[in-house]
Amino acid sequence: MSNKTCLNCGHFLSGEFCAHCGQKADTTRITVNSLIKNDILGSIWHVEAKFFKALKDILFRSGKTAMDYISGKRIRYNNFISLLLILFGFNVLSYHYYEQFAPAQVLSDDVSDVKDFFSKYSKVILFVIIPMLAINGYLIFKRLKFNIAEHFIIATVSLLGILILFLLSDIVSLIGLWKPISKIFNFIDKIIFGLSILFPAITFWNAFKKSYSKPGLLWRVLTLYVLMGIESFVIFAALYQLY
């Protein structure tokens, strides 16, 4: 039996990591080789690989990703709230560049007001989706006995998927500014926009497809969208009055 102790907390080691503080057991002296290999390249690869894997899982298996996270399989993913903030930042940046390079448009006063309204309240509009989805999901899928916090995770994954698609849409729109390929990329942009609207439905369907019959799941998802539509209208109307 090894009597090696953790150099961080002094507890005895029985594996690759300290069971008390989580530090790696192989904390040998730092050399130029270990600094480049482990601390610099290793850290960058670990963060990037984890980040892009999380994005891929959210985009292509959103419901399964949410259910995995709820069931305790969390080490493979970045914190979802941190991902939200990162993706929202990327969306703001990509939209800024699109507006900068897009041809100037002459808009009517009404259209300009609506555009300014959504620009001003974009954060509120996006992040209010999470509690709306969570509460509605909790009420509609109550038989499954998930608590409100667990539905919050499903809603967060839904919004993450929407933000990923919005980011892709901005990138496609930027490429589509080149006129020889603009028609193709405008068509792709419309498909991505449609998927962003459907993404919560895809997430809930993927998460609960083994728990309900297809007709049962279909009417629940449709009910979810009806409630979301009514609530969104009320919230937008209230915000527009403030605006």
XYZ file of N, CA and C in Angstrom:
729
model
N 0.841 -1.202 0.000
C 0.000 0.000 0.000
C 0.876 1.252 0.000
N 0.566 2.217 -0.864
C 1.375 3.423 -0.961
C 1.127 4.343 0.216
N 2.219 4.903 0.728
C 2.072 5.868 1.814
C 2.342 7.286 1.324
N 2.224 7.474 0.002
C 2.441 8.783 -0.591
C 1.327 9.736 -0.162
N 1.686 10.966 0.152
C 0.685 11.938 0.595
C 0.531 13.057 -0.423
N -0.623 13.696 -0.386
C -0.923 14.815 -1.272
C -0.074 16.021 -0.859
N 0.575 16.634 -1.822
C 1.422 17.787 -1.532
C 0.609 19.044 -1.238
N -0.701 18.991 -1.514
C -1.539 20.164 -1.269
C -2.160 20.155 0.123
N -2.747 18.982 0.531
C -3.460 18.939 1.812
C -2.885 17.938 2.807
N -1.960 17.072 2.366
C -1.322 16.131 3.277
C -2.035 14.818 3.467
N -3.196 14.624 2.848
C -3.921 13.361 2.994
C -3.244 12.269 2.151
N -3.439 11.001 2.588
C -2.855 9.868 1.874
C -3.539 9.693 0.517
N -2.736 9.319 -0.486
C -3.240 9.144 -1.844
C -3.503 7.671 -2.131
N -4.608 7.407 -2.836
C -4.938 6.029 -3.199
C -5.288 5.898 -4.672
N -5.048 6.948 -5.433
C -5.360 6.909 -6.862
C -4.674 8.053 -7.582
N -5.200 8.396 -8.757
C -4.600 9.468 -9.553
C -4.883 10.848 -8.985
N -5.948 10.961 -8.176
C -6.329 12.233 -7.583
C -6.498 12.083 -6.077
N -6.291 13.166 -5.365
C -6.515 13.168 -3.920
C -8.009 13.137 -3.646
N -8.445 12.193 -2.815
C -9.866 12.068 -2.505
C -10.363 13.212 -1.627
N -9.449 13.951 -1.008
C -9.839 15.025 -0.089
C -9.960 16.373 -0.798
N -8.942 16.752 -1.601
C -8.968 18.075 -2.230
C -9.066 18.040 -3.758
N -8.874 16.863 -4.366
C -9.021 16.718 -5.811
C -7.777 16.992 -6.620
N -6.676 17.348 -5.980
C -5.443 17.631 -6.731
C -4.865 16.346 -7.318
N -4.195 16.472 -8.489
C -3.554 15.322 -9.106
C -2.443 14.778 -8.215
N -2.247 13.465 -8.278
C -1.221 12.825 -7.450
C 0.183 13.057 -8.000
N 0.295 13.234 -9.324
C 1.621 13.329 -9.950
C 2.114 14.785 -10.032
N 2.119 15.466 -8.904
C 2.603 16.852 -8.870
C 4.111 16.868 -8.653
N 4.831 16.454 -9.678
C 6.294 16.433 -9.606
C 6.840 17.841 -9.832
N 8.140 17.983 -9.754
C 8.765 19.280 -9.953
C 8.473 19.811 -11.358
N 8.185 21.102 -11.446
C 7.893 21.722 -12.727
C 9.168 21.878 -13.544
N 9.119 21.389 -14.772
C 10.241 21.548 -15.708
C 9.735 22.279 -16.940
N 10.647 22.649 -17.823
C 10.237 23.312 -19.064
C 9.307 22.407 -19.860
N 9.645 21.113 -19.932
C 8.844 20.141 -20.671
C 7.443 20.002 -20.081
N 7.360 19.844 -18.746
C 6.053 19.663 -18.100
C 5.229 20.941 -18.159
N 5.903 22.105 -18.100
C 5.194 23.381 -18.186
C 4.498 23.530 -19.534
N 5.215 23.212 -20.620
C 4.643 23.344 -21.964
C 3.592 22.271 -22.217
N 3.935 21.037 -21.864
C 3.061 19.900 -22.181
C 1.786 19.886 -21.340
N 1.941 20.043 -20.032
C 0.791 19.886 -19.130
C 0.084 21.204 -18.826
N 0.841 22.202 -18.419
C 0.215 23.438 -17.942
C -0.316 24.318 -19.070
N 0.441 24.423 -20.165
C 0.018 25.319 -21.250
C -0.837 24.578 -22.275
N -0.222 23.631 -23.004
C -0.951 22.922 -24.059
C -2.083 22.066 -23.487
N -1.812 21.401 -22.372
C -2.824 20.529 -21.768
C -4.053 21.295 -21.332
N -3.841 22.461 -20.714
C -4.971 23.260 -20.237
C -5.804 23.787 -21.397
N -5.114 24.310 -22.427
C -5.842 24.845 -23.588
C -6.656 23.743 -24.260
N -6.041 22.578 -24.469
C -6.744 21.466 -25.126
C -7.925 21.001 -24.292
N -7.731 20.902 -22.960
C -8.803 20.421 -22.081
C -10.008 21.356 -22.129
N -9.751 22.675 -22.025
C -10.847 23.645 -22.020
C -11.562 23.659 -23.365
N -10.783 23.704 -24.474
C -11.391 23.778 -25.791
C -12.155 22.501 -26.135
N -11.563 21.349 -25.839
C -12.214 20.070 -26.151
C -13.526 19.943 -25.392
N -13.512 20.313 -24.113
C -14.715 20.229 -23.284
C -15.780 21.198 -23.773
N -15.353 22.412 -24.138
C -16.276 23.446 -24.598
C -16.971 23.016 -25.889
N -16.206 22.571 -26.882
C -16.794 22.211 -28.171
C -17.610 20.918 -28.093
N -17.219 20.012 -27.203
C -18.012 18.791 -27.017
C -19.369 19.131 -26.417
N -19.368 20.068 -25.457
C -20.628 20.499 -24.849
C -21.536 21.138 -25.893
N -20.971 21.992 -26.756
C -21.764 22.630 -27.809
C -22.332 21.589 -28.773
N -21.525 20.603 -29.138
C -21.977 19.556 -30.067
C -23.109 18.746 -29.445
N -22.959 18.365 -28.180
C -23.994 17.570 -27.512
C -25.286 18.360 -27.366
N -25.173 19.649 -27.041
C -26.366 20.488 -26.895
C -27.089 20.623 -28.227
N -26.343 20.782 -29.299
C -26.943 21.003 -30.611
C -27.577 19.742 -31.184
N -26.933 18.588 -31.004
C -27.388 17.361 -31.667
C -28.100 16.368 -30.741
N -27.980 16.524 -29.441
C -28.683 15.627 -28.501
C -29.048 16.411 -27.251
N -29.799 17.495 -27.471
C -30.069 18.443 -26.389
C -30.823 17.821 -25.214
N -31.895 17.089 -25.523
C -32.671 16.484 -24.440
C -31.869 15.464 -23.657
N -31.095 14.628 -24.359
C -30.246 13.620 -23.701
C -29.179 14.299 -22.848
N -28.622 15.409 -23.360
C -27.623 16.161 -22.606
C -28.204 16.686 -21.300
N -29.404 17.261 -21.376
C -30.064 17.773 -20.173
C -30.344 16.646 -19.175
N -30.817 15.498 -19.675
C -31.136 14.376 -18.791
C -29.870 13.783 -18.169
N -28.788 13.728 -18.942
C -27.506 13.258 -18.401
C -27.046 14.161 -17.263
N -27.148 15.467 -17.485
C -26.706 16.439 -16.473
C -27.552 16.306 -15.204
N -28.862 16.157 -15.376
C -29.764 16.010 -14.230
C -29.461 14.729 -13.470
N -29.118 13.655 -14.197
C -28.858 12.361 -13.551
C -27.493 12.293 -12.881
N -26.653 13.335 -13.043
C -25.373 13.381 -12.343
C -24.143 13.244 -13.212
N -24.317 13.083 -14.524
C -23.169 12.965 -15.435
C -22.730 14.370 -15.859
N -21.950 15.030 -15.009
C -21.697 16.457 -15.194
C -20.252 16.813 -15.499
N -19.320 15.926 -15.237
C -17.911 16.279 -15.395
C -17.547 16.536 -16.853
N -18.302 15.943 -17.787
C -17.986 16.096 -19.216
C -18.420 17.452 -19.766
N -19.211 18.221 -18.991
C -19.745 19.480 -19.501
C -19.209 20.679 -18.732
N -19.113 21.824 -19.426
C -18.882 23.090 -18.757
C -20.139 23.475 -17.992
N -19.991 24.365 -17.038
C -21.164 24.893 -16.339
C -22.091 25.566 -17.354
N -23.367 25.196 -17.337
C -24.300 25.685 -18.351
C -24.521 27.200 -18.275
N -24.515 27.760 -17.057
C -24.712 29.203 -16.927
C -23.511 29.946 -17.524
N -22.308 29.430 -17.274
C -21.110 30.029 -17.876
C -21.182 29.961 -19.401
N -21.655 28.821 -19.929
C -21.812 28.678 -21.377
C -22.804 29.702 -21.931
N -23.884 29.951 -21.183
C -24.869 30.941 -21.608
C -24.225 32.309 -21.786
N -23.446 32.715 -20.771
C -22.817 34.033 -20.819
C -21.814 34.129 -21.966
N -21.033 33.049 -22.181
C -20.049 33.034 -23.262
C -20.746 33.132 -24.621
N -21.779 32.310 -24.807
C -22.483 32.304 -26.094
C -23.216 33.618 -26.332
N -23.778 34.199 -25.276
C -24.456 35.482 -25.441
C -23.453 36.549 -25.880
N -22.253 36.515 -25.278
C -21.197 37.448 -25.682
C -20.806 37.274 -27.136
N -20.654 36.018 -27.577
C -20.334 35.735 -28.980
C -21.440 36.239 -29.916
N -22.703 36.069 -29.478
C -23.828 36.528 -30.295
C -23.828 38.047 -30.456
N -23.568 38.763 -29.359
C -23.505 40.226 -29.416
C -22.391 40.662 -30.360
N -21.240 39.987 -30.264
C -20.087 40.331 -31.106
C -20.370 40.055 -32.575
N -20.925 38.882 -32.877
C -21.194 38.522 -34.279
C -22.255 39.433 -34.890
N -23.273 39.792 -34.089
C -24.321 40.694 -34.598
C -23.751 42.087 -34.860
N -22.825 42.510 -33.991
C -22.166 43.808 -34.173
C -21.413 43.842 -35.505
N -20.680 42.774 -35.808
C -19.925 42.732 -37.059
C -20.851 42.639 -38.269
N -21.966 41.927 -38.104
C -22.918 41.848 -39.210
C -23.485 43.230 -39.525
N -23.885 43.976 -38.487
C -24.419 45.322 -38.703
C -23.374 46.252 -39.312
N -22.105 46.020 -38.944
C -21.023 46.873 -39.429
C -20.778 46.671 -40.926
N -20.882 45.427 -41.377
C -20.569 45.115 -42.768
C -21.798 45.068 -43.677
N -22.980 44.915 -43.094
C -24.194 44.828 -43.913
C -24.485 46.180 -44.564
N -25.055 46.160 -45.765
C -25.415 47.425 -46.424
C -26.426 48.191 -45.590
N -26.286 49.495 -45.572
C -27.215 50.342 -44.803
C -28.620 50.214 -45.386
N -29.598 50.079 -44.495
C -30.980 49.928 -44.934
C -31.787 51.150 -44.505
N -32.657 51.597 -45.380
C -33.552 52.690 -45.038
C -34.839 52.072 -44.491
N -35.077 52.250 -43.193
C -36.221 51.624 -42.538
C -37.271 52.673 -42.210
N -38.537 52.240 -42.224
C -39.603 53.135 -41.794
C -39.482 53.376 -40.291
N -40.157 54.409 -39.803
C -40.063 54.732 -38.374
C -40.562 53.586 -37.506
N -41.661 52.925 -37.931
C -42.233 51.826 -37.140
C -41.266 50.642 -37.071
N -40.715 50.277 -38.212
C -39.775 49.155 -38.251
C -38.520 49.487 -37.451
N -38.062 50.727 -37.569
C -36.881 51.163 -36.824
C -37.125 51.109 -35.322
N -38.338 51.499 -34.885
C -38.682 51.443 -33.459
C -38.675 50.018 -32.944
N -39.243 49.100 -33.722
C -39.280 47.688 -33.323
C -37.867 47.123 -33.229
N -37.029 47.464 -34.210
C -35.634 47.007 -34.223
C -34.896 47.519 -32.983
N -35.088 48.802 -32.664
C -34.441 49.387 -31.486
C -34.949 48.750 -30.195
N -36.246 48.431 -30.172
C -36.835 47.790 -28.997
C -36.196 46.431 -28.730
N -36.102 45.604 -29.771
C -35.516 44.273 -29.586
C -34.020 44.354 -29.280
N -33.351 45.377 -29.818
C -31.939 45.562 -29.503
C -31.755 45.941 -28.040
N -32.620 46.803 -27.527
C -32.512 47.276 -26.145
C -32.827 46.182 -25.147
N -33.851 45.379 -25.437
C -34.316 44.379 -24.477
C -33.912 42.957 -24.860
N -32.892 42.811 -25.691
C -32.507 41.475 -26.161
C -32.132 40.547 -25.014
N -31.396 41.068 -24.025
C -30.992 40.240 -22.885
C -32.203 39.771 -22.097
N -33.134 40.693 -21.834
C -34.339 40.336 -21.076
C -35.153 39.304 -21.834
N -35.329 39.538 -23.141
C -36.144 38.641 -23.962
C -35.556 37.242 -23.995
N -34.232 37.146 -24.150
C -33.594 35.834 -24.219
C -33.633 35.112 -22.874
N -33.262 35.817 -21.808
C -33.116 35.124 -20.535
C -34.438 34.890 -19.810
N -35.511 35.552 -20.228
C -36.822 35.258 -19.654
C -37.356 33.927 -20.188
N -36.762 33.456 -21.291
C -37.169 32.162 -21.853
C -36.940 31.030 -20.850
N -35.855 31.117 -20.072
C -35.518 30.021 -19.152
C -36.600 29.813 -18.090
N -36.965 30.848 -17.288
C -38.025 30.607 -16.298
C -39.366 30.249 -16.923
N -39.674 30.830 -18.096
C -40.928 30.485 -18.759
C -40.961 29.008 -19.137
N -39.894 28.539 -19.777
C -39.825 27.124 -20.162
C -39.824 26.211 -18.933
N -39.098 26.620 -17.901
C -38.987 25.791 -16.697
C -40.335 25.632 -16.002
N -41.045 26.731 -15.810
C -42.341 26.682 -15.111
C -43.374 25.934 -15.950
N -43.439 26.256 -17.238
C -44.402 25.567 -18.114
C -44.091 24.078 -18.218
N -42.801 23.752 -18.344
C -42.407 22.349 -18.406
C -42.747 21.611 -17.127
N -42.538 22.268 -15.989
C -42.861 21.669 -14.687
C -44.353 21.342 -14.591
N -45.199 22.243 -15.082
C -46.654 22.041 -15.009
C -47.140 20.992 -16.016
N -46.602 21.051 -17.246
C -47.088 20.162 -18.306
C -46.561 18.733 -18.143
N -45.325 18.597 -17.678
C -44.713 17.269 -17.530
C -44.616 16.859 -16.053
N -45.604 17.273 -15.277
C -45.560 17.077 -13.814
C -45.535 15.606 -13.422
N -46.122 14.748 -14.243
C -46.180 13.317 -13.925
C -44.805 12.692 -13.739
N -43.782 13.275 -14.380
C -42.438 12.711 -14.301
C -41.730 13.050 -12.991
N -42.332 13.971 -12.205
C -41.819 14.328 -10.870
C -40.416 14.946 -10.885
N -40.087 15.676 -11.953
C -38.880 16.499 -11.930
C -39.203 17.787 -11.180
N -38.266 18.246 -10.350
C -38.530 19.497 -9.628
C -38.250 20.702 -10.530
N -38.570 21.890 -10.029
C -38.452 23.092 -10.848
C -37.008 23.370 -11.247
N -36.052 23.038 -10.356
C -34.635 23.265 -10.670
C -34.178 22.367 -11.817
N -34.686 21.130 -11.854
C -34.329 20.207 -12.936
C -34.932 20.669 -14.269
N -36.142 21.226 -14.212
C -36.724 21.802 -15.427
C -35.961 23.062 -15.841
N -35.377 23.740 -14.884
C -34.533 24.902 -15.184
C -33.337 24.478 -16.039
N -32.765 23.297 -15.748
C -31.641 22.778 -16.537
C -32.087 22.478 -17.968
N -33.248 21.842 -18.122
C -33.762 21.536 -19.462
C -33.997 22.828 -20.248
N -34.555 23.836 -19.566
C -34.802 25.125 -20.212
C -33.490 25.814 -20.602
N -32.483 25.699 -19.736
C -31.181 26.314 -20.018
C -30.534 25.680 -21.246
N -30.620 24.356 -21.339
C -30.083 23.661 -22.513
C -30.831 24.109 -23.776
N -32.145 24.314 -23.663
C -32.926 24.804 -24.809
C -32.424 26.162 -25.266
N -32.195 27.074 -24.307
C -31.718 28.408 -24.672
C -30.297 28.346 -25.226
N -29.462 27.471 -24.678
C -28.108 27.298 -25.211
C -28.161 26.893 -26.686
N -29.045 25.969 -27.012
C -29.194 25.551 -28.401
C -29.641 26.696 -29.291
N -30.578 27.519 -28.795
C -31.050 28.673 -29.557
C -29.900 29.650 -29.811
N -29.081 29.885 -28.778
C -27.959 30.813 -28.919
C -26.909 30.283 -29.901
N -26.677 28.968 -29.881
C -25.745 28.365 -30.849
C -26.265 28.589 -32.268
N -27.564 28.368 -32.466
C -28.161 28.544 -33.795
C -28.156 30.017 -34.211
N -28.406 30.919 -33.261
C -28.333 32.356 -33.576
C -26.918 32.740 -34.022
N -25.918 32.167 -33.334
C -24.531 32.448 -33.691
C -24.218 31.935 -35.099
N -24.673 30.726 -35.397
C -24.503 30.176 -36.743
C -25.214 31.036 -37.777
N -26.404 31.533 -37.403
C -27.176 32.387 -38.305
C -26.419 33.671 -38.633
N -25.797 34.273 -37.613
C -25.022 35.501 -37.848
C -23.822 35.231 -38.756
N -23.172 34.090 -38.540
C -22.016 33.731 -39.378
C -22.459 33.514 -40.822
N -23.568 32.780 -40.993
C -24.113 32.537 -42.333
C -24.516 33.854 -42.998
N -25.122 34.757 -42.220
C -25.535 36.060 -42.764
C -24.328 36.874 -43.216
N -23.246 36.803 -42.442
C -22.019 37.510 -42.829
C -21.458 36.978 -44.146
N -21.415 35.637 -44.265
C -20.924 35.031 -45.505
C -21.855 35.384 -46.663
N -23.162 35.436 -46.363
C -24.159 35.731 -47.386
C -24.128 37.151 -47.921
N -23.330 38.018 -47.286
C -23.187 39.379 -47.806
C -22.456 39.397 -49.156
N -21.718 38.316 -49.440
C -21.048 38.202 -50.738
C -22.097 37.793 -51.773
N -22.407 38.680 -52.685
C -23.565 38.541 -53.575
C -23.612 37.264 -54.408
N -22.479 36.762 -54.952
C -22.575 35.536 -55.773
C -23.188 34.329 -55.047
N -23.096 34.298 -53.717
C -23.646 33.147 -52.980
C -24.737 33.568 -51.996
N -25.203 34.800 -52.125
C -26.145 35.334 -51.132
C -27.461 34.549 -51.076
N -27.989 34.110 -52.252
C -29.278 33.400 -52.261
C -29.189 32.075 -51.509
N -28.100 31.350 -51.727
C -27.922 30.053 -51.042
C -27.844 30.254 -49.542
N -27.042 31.235 -49.114
C -26.846 31.434 -47.685
C -28.063 32.075 -47.017
N -28.838 32.851 -47.752
C -30.095 33.370 -47.217
C -31.074 32.236 -46.954
N -31.075 31.242 -47.851
C -31.935 30.065 -47.666
C -31.486 29.260 -46.438
N -30.174 29.067 -46.308
C -29.631 28.364 -45.142
C -29.980 29.109 -43.853
N -29.904 30.441 -43.906
C -30.216 31.275 -42.743
C -31.668 31.079 -42.300
N -32.586 30.967 -43.261
C -33.998 30.745 -42.936
C -34.209 29.381 -42.276
N -33.475 28.374 -42.744
C -33.574 27.037 -42.137
C -33.087 27.090 -40.686
N -31.959 27.765 -40.462
C -31.410 27.875 -39.105
C -32.379 28.617 -38.192
N -33.013 29.685 -38.711
C -33.983 30.443 -37.912
C -35.167 29.558 -37.524
N -35.648 28.753 -38.488
C -36.742 27.830 -38.192
C -36.366 26.819 -37.119
N -35.140 26.303 -37.200
C -34.663 25.349 -36.193
C -34.561 25.993 -34.814
N -34.188 27.273 -34.767
C -34.086 27.959 -33.475
C -35.453 28.073 -32.794
N -36.504 28.281 -33.593
C -37.861 28.343 -33.038
C -38.294 26.967 -32.536
N -37.922 25.938 -33.271
C -38.325 24.565 -32.917
C -37.439 23.929 -31.842
N -36.327 24.577 -31.499
C -35.334 23.906 -30.652
C -35.882 23.485 -29.280
N -36.664 24.324 -28.572
C -37.239 23.836 -27.302
C -38.081 22.574 -27.479
N -38.857 22.517 -28.566
C -39.665 21.320 -28.837
C -38.766 20.106 -29.051
N -37.674 20.295 -29.794
C -36.720 19.203 -30.035
C -36.118 18.733 -28.716
N -35.788 19.688 -27.842
C -35.175 19.354 -26.547
C -36.124 18.538 -25.676
N -37.357 19.011 -25.518
C -38.323 18.295 -24.678
C -38.685 16.940 -25.282
N -38.804 16.899 -26.596
C -39.124 15.626 -27.259
C -38.006 14.619 -27.017
N -36.779 15.051 -27.216
C -35.622 14.181 -27.027
C -35.466 13.744 -25.564
N -35.827 14.633 -24.634
C -35.679 14.329 -23.205
C -36.733 13.329 -22.713
N -37.966 13.445 -23.222
C -39.078 12.695 -22.644
C -39.707 11.673 -23.591
N -39.046 11.372 -24.716
C -39.646 10.481 -25.710
C -39.842 9.053 -25.185
N -39.065 8.664 -24.159
C -39.219 7.323 -23.594
C -40.250 7.284 -22.464
N -40.751 8.443 -22.066
C -41.668 8.520 -20.926
C -43.124 8.683 -21.337
N -43.364 9.081 -22.600
C -44.724 9.295 -23.085
C -44.897 8.638 -24.448
N -46.149 8.365 -24.784
C -46.451 7.930 -26.153
C -46.269 9.135 -27.076
N -46.121 8.890 -28.366
C -45.921 9.998 -29.313
C -47.089 10.987 -29.307
N -48.357 10.507 -29.323
C -49.474 11.473 -29.242
C -49.458 12.254 -27.921
N -49.165 11.559 -26.823
C -49.130 12.220 -25.517
C -48.052 13.283 -25.442
N -46.921 12.965 -26.010
C -45.814 13.930 -25.999
C -46.100 15.085 -26.953
N -46.739 14.790 -28.088
C -47.026 15.819 -29.085
C -47.955 16.887 -28.522
N -49.068 16.473 -27.874
C -49.987 17.493 -27.377
C -49.381 18.284 -26.222
N -48.497 17.667 -25.461
C -47.824 18.397 -24.371
C -46.860 19.450 -24.919
N -46.112 19.083 -25.958
C -45.177 20.039 -26.566
C -45.949 21.182 -27.233
N -47.047 20.854 -27.906
C -47.876 21.900 -28.526
C -48.454 22.833 -27.462
N -48.896 22.265 -26.345
C -49.407 23.081 -25.232
C -48.321 24.001 -24.693
N -47.118 23.467 -24.599
C -45.973 24.270 -24.152
C -45.786 25.488 -25.050
N -45.886 25.295 -26.367
C -45.687 26.396 -27.314
C -46.832 27.405 -27.253
N -48.037 26.923 -27.052
C -49.182 27.841 -26.931
C -48.998 28.733 -25.700
N -48.649 28.133 -24.570
C -48.428 28.905 -23.346
C -47.275 29.892 -23.530
N -46.175 29.424 -24.143
C -45.027 30.298 -24.380
C -45.408 31.476 -25.276
N -46.248 31.216 -26.278
C -46.674 32.289 -27.181
C -47.491 33.344 -26.462
N -48.444 32.889 -25.639
C -49.293 33.827 -24.887
C -48.448 34.641 -23.906
N -47.576 33.947 -23.166
C -46.741 34.632 -22.163
C -45.763 35.605 -22.820
N -45.198 35.206 -23.960
C -44.266 36.079 -24.669
C -44.967 37.351 -25.135
N -46.194 37.191 -25.638
C -46.960 38.354 -26.090
C -47.204 39.330 -24.944
N -47.584 38.794 -23.783
C -47.845 39.639 -22.611
C -46.574 40.370 -22.168
N -45.456 39.639 -22.130
C -44.176 40.239 -21.700
C -43.709 41.296 -22.699
N -43.783 40.990 -24.005
C -43.369 41.954 -25.024
C -44.235 43.215 -24.967
N -45.554 43.006 -24.766
C -46.462 44.159 -24.695
C -46.120 45.045 -23.496
N -45.823 44.408 -22.346
C -45.469 45.172 -21.142
C -44.161 45.931 -21.343
N -43.158 45.267 -21.927
C -41.869 45.918 -22.166
C -42.009 47.051 -23.189
N -42.859 46.845 -24.187
C -43.027 47.874 -25.224
C -43.685 49.126 -24.658
N -44.580 48.914 -23.665
C -45.186 50.054 -23.004
C -44.138 50.850 -22.230
N -43.213 50.140 -21.581
C -42.124 50.803 -20.864
C -41.201 51.534 -21.829
N -40.995 50.927 -23.001
C -40.097 51.487 -24.020
C -40.658 52.808 -24.573
